[in-house]
Amino acid sequence: MAVGLQVRLFDDNLTSPTLIDDLTDRITNLVFSTALNGGFKQATFKLNMSFDQAWQWLSREGRRGYHFYRFVIYEGHEIVWEGRVSNIKLNVTGANHGIMVTCLGYWAATRDQLYSDDDGSRTDWTSGSGHQIDDIIKELLTSECPDISTDQSNIAAGSRDLAGINLSDRLYPQDYINRLTELSDDDGSIWFFAIWENRVPYLFKRTVTAVDWAIYLENVVDLTLEQSVVTLRNAVIPVVGGTEGTTQTDTTGLALYPRREIKVDLQAGTNADTQADSAKMKVAEMASPRQQQGFNIVGRIFASTAANTGGRLEEAPLWRVRAGEVLRIQDLVPSSAATPALDDLRTFYVMGTNYDADRNLLTVQPDRRKKKLTTILGNLGTVQT
């Protein structure tokens, strides 16, 4: 495993956790990932051990084993990844005994309990006004997600009133969060949600005001930049409950390409202003040929908060890179791009990462546009040292 990481297992008491085991010296095949929406997504690893030790992990005869125990990866005192034990598989190959373990980040805890605004003291979002996205998400987490931290200070405030939105269907908070982040704010921003260190939730808009990570062409091999118009759409029709709203178009996209339309289904009760916001955001994202990025990086990665202005670059461990950050290939065209911008050529918004601790191999999905998770995972490129 990569030098510099420590791995520990705690019980499921999130208030006063008990350390069960320090796995640092025995763990192998450790791989962990991040993605949007979600934050910490998945970690897998292997432990070689005797049958007697393996039985402690497994649930049997009314004993729960280590399922839902808290799994944490540290760099010193800083949390690199955390989640809870989900799958435990006993693996026997000849004389070798061990377990294969899968852990899911606390994003998975938003699928523990169901939410409906018809229940008890829940807010009736169809009634009244002043219902911003942050108000709704805070109630979802508070009412149905006890494993998520009560620190909601990183849930950014929205400015568009979602008055009238109907959340009466009994769904998981995760389902509603995914639907809500498909809506835009009145400034056309794209929303993302993540749960990071100490199970703290974050709601934030995609921004590119500074470069977080820089790489150079001398460390890049097999770089492919492919533009596709398969998903290009320059006219978006919002649909709520089978009723079409006002079509939003992209003037430049219509001038350059044939008119290409798409319908976008929105949450029941989405009002006209929010429909327009969401359709405008969607058409702005889809009106140009999509760039498909796939490249391997062999070498180093550098951290910087001012890479765009000639600021100091410092080499950093690959495992620190996470979804929601901005990565730039410093010496790739266009050379005239002096400030951070999602230029589809050298500056990218990181949508997903996957780090292999045994090989010190980081897989990054850089993508300026929001995609479904299945597409994100299917398009992963490779970053390595």
Short mmCIF file of C-alpha atoms in Angstrom, two decimals:
data_model
loop_
_atom_site.label_atom_id
_atom_site.label_comp_id
_atom_site.label_asym_id
_atom_site.label_seq_id
_atom_site.Cartn_x
_atom_site.Cartn_y
_atom_site.Cartn_z
CA MET A 1 0.00 0.00 0.00
CA ALA A 2 1.11 3.57 -0.68
CA VAL A 3 3.41 4.96 2.01
CA GLY A 4 1.72 7.76 3.92
CA LEU A 5 -1.74 6.25 4.32
CA GLN A 6 -3.18 4.68 7.47
CA VAL A 7 -6.35 2.57 7.55
CA ARG A 8 -8.54 2.01 10.61
CA LEU A 9 -11.82 0.28 11.40
CA PHE A 10 -14.23 1.66 14.01
CA ASP A 11 -17.53 0.37 15.33
CA ASP A 12 -20.80 1.94 14.14
CA ASN A 13 -21.14 4.34 17.07
CA LEU A 14 -20.67 7.66 15.28
CA THR A 15 -20.92 9.72 18.49
CA SER A 16 -18.29 7.89 20.57
CA PRO A 17 -16.54 5.51 18.16
CA THR A 18 -14.45 2.60 19.37
CA LEU A 19 -11.37 1.59 17.40
CA ILE A 20 -11.78 -2.05 16.35
CA ASP A 21 -8.54 -2.56 14.42
CA ASP A 22 -5.67 -0.75 12.72
CA LEU A 23 -5.49 -2.42 9.30
CA THR A 24 -2.58 -0.42 7.88
CA ASP A 25 0.05 -3.17 7.89
CA ARG A 26 -2.24 -5.97 6.70
CA ILE A 27 -4.49 -4.46 4.07
CA THR A 28 -3.90 -5.15 0.37
CA ASN A 29 -5.64 -4.34 -2.90
CA LEU A 30 -6.98 -1.07 -1.50
CA VAL A 31 -8.88 1.03 -4.06
CA PHE A 32 -11.11 4.00 -3.24
CA SER A 33 -13.13 6.48 -5.28
CA THR A 34 -14.98 9.79 -5.28
CA ALA A 35 -17.70 11.10 -7.61
CA LEU A 36 -20.45 13.69 -8.03
CA ASN A 37 -23.07 13.50 -6.82
CA GLY A 38 -22.00 11.65 -3.72
CA GLY A 39 -18.52 12.56 -2.48
CA PHE A 40 -16.75 9.49 -1.09
CA LYS A 41 -18.22 6.68 -3.19
CA GLN A 42 -16.62 3.25 -2.73
CA ALA A 43 -13.59 1.50 -1.26
CA THR A 44 -12.55 -2.11 -1.69
CA PHE A 45 -9.74 -4.06 -0.06
CA LYS A 46 -8.48 -7.50 0.91
CA LEU A 47 -7.31 -8.84 4.27
CA ASN A 48 -5.48 -12.14 4.68
CA MET A 49 -6.46 -13.81 7.95
CA SER A 50 -7.36 -17.08 9.63
CA PHE A 51 -10.88 -18.51 9.59
CA ASP A 52 -11.28 -17.59 13.26
CA GLN A 53 -10.49 -13.96 12.47
CA ALA A 54 -12.74 -13.95 9.41
CA TRP A 55 -15.71 -15.13 11.48
CA GLN A 56 -15.48 -11.93 13.50
CA TRP A 57 -16.26 -9.95 10.35
CA LEU A 58 -19.14 -12.12 9.15
CA SER A 59 -22.75 -11.96 10.34
CA ARG A 60 -24.09 -15.29 11.61
CA GLU A 61 -26.59 -16.78 14.08
CA GLY A 62 -28.02 -13.45 15.11
CA ARG A 63 -24.60 -11.76 15.31
CA ARG A 64 -24.20 -8.76 13.02
CA GLY A 65 -20.46 -8.98 12.29
CA TYR A 66 -18.77 -5.81 11.05
CA HIS A 67 -21.42 -4.65 8.59
CA PHE A 68 -22.04 -0.88 8.82
CA TYR A 69 -18.81 -0.41 10.80
CA ARG A 70 -16.93 2.80 9.94
CA PHE A 71 -13.89 2.44 7.66
CA VAL A 72 -11.50 5.41 7.52
CA ILE A 73 -8.38 6.13 5.46
CA TYR A 74 -6.07 8.78 6.93
CA GLU A 75 -3.08 10.79 5.81
CA GLY A 76 -1.69 11.70 9.21
CA HIS A 77 -4.66 13.20 11.06
CA GLU A 78 -6.51 14.16 7.87
CA ILE A 79 -9.32 11.97 6.53
CA VAL A 80 -8.70 10.92 2.93
CA TRP A 81 -11.77 8.69 2.60
CA GLU A 82 -14.45 7.31 4.92
CA GLY A 83 -17.49 5.11 4.63
CA ARG A 84 -19.18 2.08 6.14
CA VAL A 85 -18.71 -1.63 5.55
CA SER A 86 -21.25 -2.91 3.02
CA ASN A 87 -20.13 -6.29 1.62
CA ILE A 88 -17.88 -8.93 3.21
CA LYS A 89 -16.83 -11.94 1.16
CA LEU A 90 -14.89 -14.90 2.56
CA ASN A 91 -12.20 -15.87 0.08
CA VAL A 92 -10.49 -19.28 0.26
CA THR A 93 -7.84 -20.17 -2.31
CA GLY A 94 -5.84 -23.24 -1.34
CA ALA A 95 -4.04 -22.46 1.88
CA ASN A 96 -4.75 -18.73 1.59
CA HIS A 97 -7.65 -17.43 3.64
CA GLY A 98 -8.99 -13.93 3.67
CA ILE A 99 -11.87 -11.57 3.11
CA MET A 100 -12.73 -9.13 0.37
CA VAL A 101 -14.51 -6.07 1.71
CA THR A 102 -16.52 -3.34 -0.02
CA CYS A 103 -17.30 -0.09 1.77
CA LEU A 104 -19.65 2.64 0.60
CA GLY A 105 -19.29 6.32 1.44
CA TYR A 106 -21.96 7.90 3.61
CA TRP A 107 -23.77 9.01 0.46
CA ALA A 108 -25.22 5.50 0.73
CA ALA A 109 -26.81 6.51 4.06
CA THR A 110 -29.18 8.75 2.12
CA ARG A 111 -30.83 5.50 0.97
CA ASP A 112 -31.54 4.15 4.45
CA GLN A 113 -34.90 5.78 5.13
CA LEU A 114 -37.73 7.06 2.94
CA TYR A 115 -39.04 10.61 2.83
CA SER A 116 -42.43 12.08 1.99
CA ASP A 117 -43.50 15.61 2.83
CA ASP A 118 -46.90 14.15 3.79
CA ASP A 119 -45.35 12.59 6.90
CA GLY A 120 -45.73 14.15 10.35
CA SER A 121 -44.18 17.57 10.74
CA ARG A 122 -42.60 17.65 7.27
CA THR A 123 -42.94 20.85 5.26
CA ASP A 124 -45.62 20.92 2.57
CA TRP A 125 -43.46 22.31 -0.23
CA THR A 126 -46.47 22.76 -2.52
CA SER A 127 -47.84 25.38 -0.13
CA GLY A 128 -46.57 28.90 0.38
CA SER A 129 -43.29 30.29 -0.91
CA GLY A 130 -39.66 30.85 0.05
CA HIS A 131 -38.70 27.20 -0.53
CA GLN A 132 -35.09 27.18 -1.74
CA ILE A 133 -33.13 24.05 -2.63
CA ASP A 134 -31.04 24.30 0.55
CA ASP A 135 -34.16 24.38 2.74
CA ILE A 136 -35.42 21.18 1.16
CA ILE A 137 -32.14 19.30 1.33
CA LYS A 138 -31.61 20.27 4.97
CA GLU A 139 -35.01 18.83 5.86
CA LEU A 140 -34.32 15.64 3.90
CA LEU A 141 -31.08 15.08 5.82
CA THR A 142 -32.40 16.09 9.23
CA SER A 143 -35.53 13.96 9.06
CA GLU A 144 -34.27 10.77 7.40
CA CYS A 145 -30.45 10.61 7.49
CA PRO A 146 -29.23 10.12 11.09
CA ASP A 147 -25.77 8.96 9.95
CA ILE A 148 -25.08 12.28 8.21
CA SER A 149 -23.54 15.08 10.29
CA THR A 150 -25.86 17.76 11.62
CA ASP A 151 -23.31 20.35 10.49
CA GLN A 152 -25.19 21.89 7.55
CA SER A 153 -23.07 25.03 7.28
CA ASN A 154 -21.65 23.90 3.92
CA ILE A 155 -25.04 23.59 2.24
CA ALA A 156 -25.03 26.66 0.02
CA ALA A 157 -28.14 28.82 -0.17
CA GLY A 158 -30.17 28.89 -3.34
CA SER A 159 -31.83 32.01 -4.71
CA ARG A 160 -34.64 30.54 -6.82
CA ASP A 161 -37.92 29.87 -4.99
CA LEU A 162 -39.02 26.28 -5.70
CA ALA A 163 -42.55 27.03 -4.48
CA GLY A 164 -45.04 24.38 -5.60
CA ILE A 165 -42.59 21.48 -5.91
CA ASN A 166 -44.24 18.21 -4.93
CA LEU A 167 -42.24 15.82 -2.73
CA SER A 168 -45.14 13.69 -1.52
CA ASP A 169 -43.94 10.49 -3.20
CA ARG A 170 -42.19 8.26 -0.67
CA LEU A 171 -38.62 8.17 -2.00
CA TYR A 172 -35.11 8.03 -0.62
CA PRO A 173 -33.49 11.39 0.15
CA GLN A 174 -30.80 10.45 -2.37
CA ASP A 175 -33.42 10.25 -5.13
CA TYR A 176 -34.77 13.67 -4.25
CA ILE A 177 -31.28 15.19 -3.97
CA ASN A 178 -30.41 13.91 -7.45
CA ARG A 179 -33.64 15.38 -8.83
CA LEU A 180 -33.16 18.70 -7.06
CA THR A 181 -29.59 19.12 -8.32
CA GLU A 182 -30.89 18.66 -11.88
CA LEU A 183 -32.64 22.00 -11.34
CA SER A 184 -30.64 25.17 -11.80
CA ASP A 185 -30.60 28.39 -9.81
CA ASP A 186 -31.63 31.75 -11.27
CA ASP A 187 -28.01 32.39 -12.31
CA GLY A 188 -27.87 29.27 -14.50
CA SER A 189 -25.48 27.42 -12.18
CA ILE A 190 -25.10 23.65 -11.95
CA TRP A 191 -25.63 22.17 -8.47
CA PHE A 192 -23.68 19.27 -6.96
CA PHE A 193 -24.01 17.45 -3.64
CA ALA A 194 -21.33 15.54 -1.72
CA ILE A 195 -20.65 14.10 1.72
CA TRP A 196 -17.01 14.53 2.71
CA GLU A 197 -14.92 14.26 5.91
CA ASN A 198 -16.73 13.49 9.16
CA ARG A 199 -19.91 12.82 7.16
CA VAL A 200 -20.46 16.55 6.59
CA PRO A 201 -22.83 17.36 3.68
CA TYR A 202 -21.99 19.91 1.00
CA LEU A 203 -24.27 21.54 -1.57
CA PHE A 204 -22.35 23.71 -4.00
CA LYS A 205 -22.38 25.22 -7.47
CA ARG A 206 -19.82 24.28 -10.09
CA THR A 207 -17.22 27.05 -10.14
CA VAL A 208 -13.90 27.47 -11.89
CA THR A 209 -12.20 30.38 -10.16
CA ALA A 210 -8.89 28.64 -9.54
CA VAL A 211 -7.00 25.56 -10.68
CA ASP A 212 -6.62 22.91 -7.96
CA TRP A 213 -4.34 20.48 -9.82
CA ALA A 214 -1.82 20.96 -12.63
CA ILE A 215 -0.15 18.41 -14.90
CA TYR A 216 2.20 18.72 -17.90
CA LEU A 217 2.34 17.08 -21.32
CA GLU A 218 5.70 15.49 -20.52
CA ASN A 219 3.77 13.30 -18.06
CA VAL A 220 0.92 12.52 -20.47
CA VAL A 221 0.75 9.59 -22.87
CA ASP A 222 -2.00 8.51 -25.26
CA LEU A 223 -3.80 11.85 -25.07
CA THR A 224 -7.04 11.79 -27.06
CA LEU A 225 -9.39 14.74 -27.48
CA GLU A 226 -12.50 13.65 -29.32
CA GLN A 227 -15.48 15.90 -30.02
CA SER A 228 -18.90 14.34 -30.58
CA VAL A 229 -22.23 15.83 -31.67
CA VAL A 230 -24.22 12.70 -30.81
CA THR A 231 -25.66 14.34 -27.70
CA LEU A 232 -25.66 17.93 -29.03
CA ARG A 233 -29.00 19.63 -28.39
CA ASN A 234 -29.66 23.34 -28.91
CA ALA A 235 -33.35 23.38 -27.95
CA VAL A 236 -34.55 22.02 -24.59
CA ILE A 237 -38.19 21.47 -23.63
CA PRO A 238 -38.87 21.16 -19.88
CA VAL A 239 -41.60 18.64 -18.98
CA VAL A 240 -43.44 18.43 -15.66
CA GLY A 241 -46.06 15.74 -15.14
CA GLY A 242 -46.38 15.21 -18.90
CA THR A 243 -46.96 18.91 -19.57
CA GLU A 244 -44.42 20.71 -21.73
CA GLY A 245 -43.08 24.10 -20.64
CA THR A 246 -41.46 26.85 -22.66
CA THR A 247 -38.67 25.72 -24.98
CA GLN A 248 -35.26 27.25 -24.25
CA THR A 249 -32.75 27.58 -27.08
CA ASP A 250 -29.10 28.45 -27.54
CA THR A 251 -28.69 31.18 -30.15
CA THR A 252 -25.11 30.35 -31.06
CA GLY A 253 -25.82 26.64 -31.22
CA LEU A 254 -28.76 27.20 -33.56
CA ALA A 255 -26.62 29.42 -35.81
CA LEU A 256 -23.84 26.85 -36.10
CA TYR A 257 -25.71 23.52 -36.17
CA PRO A 258 -29.05 22.02 -37.21
CA ARG A 259 -31.88 22.46 -34.71
CA ARG A 260 -31.77 19.48 -32.34
CA GLU A 261 -34.36 19.17 -29.59
CA ILE A 262 -34.70 17.20 -26.37
CA LYS A 263 -37.28 16.89 -23.60
CA VAL A 264 -36.12 17.03 -19.99
CA ASP A 265 -38.36 15.60 -17.25
CA LEU A 266 -38.37 17.66 -14.04
CA GLN A 267 -39.73 17.01 -10.54
CA ALA A 268 -43.50 17.21 -10.13
CA GLY A 269 -44.64 20.70 -9.15
CA THR A 270 -41.58 22.47 -10.58
CA ASN A 271 -42.72 26.05 -11.20
CA ALA A 272 -42.34 27.96 -14.47
CA ASP A 273 -39.32 30.00 -13.36
CA THR A 274 -37.43 26.92 -12.22
CA GLN A 275 -38.37 25.10 -15.42
CA ALA A 276 -36.84 27.94 -17.41
CA ASP A 277 -33.70 28.01 -15.23
CA SER A 278 -33.17 24.28 -15.66
CA ALA A 279 -33.82 24.25 -19.40
CA LYS A 280 -31.45 27.19 -19.94
CA MET A 281 -28.73 25.47 -17.94
CA LYS A 282 -29.24 22.23 -19.84
CA VAL A 283 -29.17 23.82 -23.28
CA ALA A 284 -26.04 25.79 -22.39
CA GLU A 285 -24.36 22.49 -21.48
CA MET A 286 -25.53 20.59 -24.57
CA ALA A 287 -25.35 23.17 -27.37
CA SER A 288 -21.74 22.48 -28.37
CA PRO A 289 -19.98 19.28 -29.45
CA ARG A 290 -19.11 17.27 -26.35
CA GLN A 291 -15.47 16.66 -25.74
CA GLN A 292 -14.62 13.10 -24.74
CA GLN A 293 -11.42 13.16 -22.70
CA GLY A 294 -9.33 10.08 -22.25
CA PHE A 295 -5.66 10.22 -21.32
CA ASN A 296 -2.99 8.50 -19.27
CA ILE A 297 -0.66 10.52 -17.05
CA VAL A 298 2.69 9.04 -16.09
CA GLY A 299 4.55 11.20 -13.61
CA ARG A 300 3.62 13.85 -11.12
CA ILE A 301 0.65 15.96 -10.18
CA PHE A 302 0.91 19.40 -8.59
CA ALA A 303 -1.35 21.22 -6.18
CA SER A 304 -1.90 24.94 -6.54
CA THR A 305 -4.47 27.57 -5.71
CA ALA A 306 -2.96 29.96 -8.23
CA ALA A 307 -1.72 27.82 -11.12
CA ASN A 308 -3.42 30.17 -13.58
CA THR A 309 -1.46 33.23 -12.42
CA GLY A 310 1.99 31.71 -12.17
CA GLY A 311 1.54 30.72 -8.55
CA ARG A 312 3.70 28.17 -6.81
CA LEU A 313 3.11 24.52 -7.70
CA GLU A 314 3.80 21.85 -5.11
CA GLU A 315 3.94 18.15 -5.83
CA ALA A 316 1.25 16.27 -3.92
CA PRO A 317 0.15 12.66 -3.37
CA LEU A 318 -2.23 11.39 -6.02
CA TRP A 319 -4.79 10.24 -3.45
CA ARG A 320 -5.66 13.84 -2.53
CA VAL A 321 -7.40 14.54 -5.84
CA ARG A 322 -11.17 14.31 -5.53
CA ALA A 323 -14.33 15.02 -7.49
CA GLY A 324 -15.43 18.66 -7.62
CA GLU A 325 -11.94 20.05 -8.21
CA VAL A 326 -10.39 21.65 -11.30
CA LEU A 327 -7.52 20.04 -13.22
CA ARG A 328 -5.48 21.75 -15.92
CA ILE A 329 -2.94 20.47 -18.46
CA GLN A 330 -0.62 23.45 -18.18
CA ASP A 331 1.12 23.38 -21.56
CA LEU A 332 -1.73 22.21 -23.80
CA VAL A 333 -3.37 24.56 -26.31
CA PRO A 334 -4.86 27.11 -26.34
CA SER A 335 -1.81 28.89 -24.98
CA SER A 336 -3.74 32.14 -24.85
CA ALA A 337 -6.01 30.86 -22.07
CA ALA A 338 -4.53 32.76 -19.14
CA THR A 339 -7.31 32.33 -16.58
CA PRO A 340 -9.19 29.23 -15.42
CA ALA A 341 -12.01 28.35 -17.80
CA LEU A 342 -13.71 25.13 -18.82
CA ASP A 343 -12.26 25.42 -22.31
CA ASP A 344 -12.86 21.75 -23.25
CA LEU A 345 -9.21 21.53 -24.24
CA ARG A 346 -6.96 21.82 -21.23
CA THR A 347 -9.04 22.77 -18.18
CA PHE A 348 -11.47 20.22 -16.79
CA TYR A 349 -13.85 19.80 -13.87
CA VAL A 350 -13.14 16.50 -12.08
CA MET A 351 -16.29 14.39 -11.95
CA GLY A 352 -14.77 11.22 -10.52
CA THR A 353 -11.55 9.69 -9.19
CA ASN A 354 -10.36 6.17 -8.45
CA TYR A 355 -7.12 5.55 -6.55
CA ASP A 356 -5.27 2.20 -6.40
CA ALA A 357 -3.08 2.33 -3.28
CA ASP A 358 -0.99 -0.75 -4.15
CA ARG A 359 0.06 0.63 -7.53
CA ASN A 360 -0.14 4.33 -6.60
CA LEU A 361 -2.39 4.70 -9.63
CA LEU A 362 -5.00 7.45 -9.89
CA THR A 363 -7.82 7.22 -12.38
CA VAL A 364 -9.51 10.54 -13.12
CA GLN A 365 -12.71 11.33 -14.99
CA PRO A 366 -12.37 14.94 -16.12
CA ASP A 367 -15.58 16.22 -17.66
CA ARG A 368 -16.94 19.73 -17.90
CA ARG A 369 -20.52 18.54 -18.17
CA LYS A 370 -22.78 16.70 -15.81
CA LYS A 371 -23.36 13.06 -16.77
CA LYS A 372 -25.00 10.03 -15.28
CA LEU A 373 -22.73 8.01 -13.01
CA THR A 374 -22.84 5.00 -15.35
CA THR A 375 -21.43 7.18 -18.14
CA ILE A 376 -18.82 8.70 -15.85
CA LEU A 377 -17.51 5.31 -14.74
CA GLY A 378 -17.57 3.97 -18.28
CA ASN A 379 -15.39 6.79 -19.57
CA LEU A 380 -12.65 6.74 -16.92
CA GLY A 381 -9.14 7.56 -18.11
CA THR A 382 -5.93 6.80 -16.20
CA VAL A 383 -3.48 8.87 -14.18
CA GLN A 384 -0.39 7.16 -12.81
CA THR A 385 3.12 7.69 -11.51
#
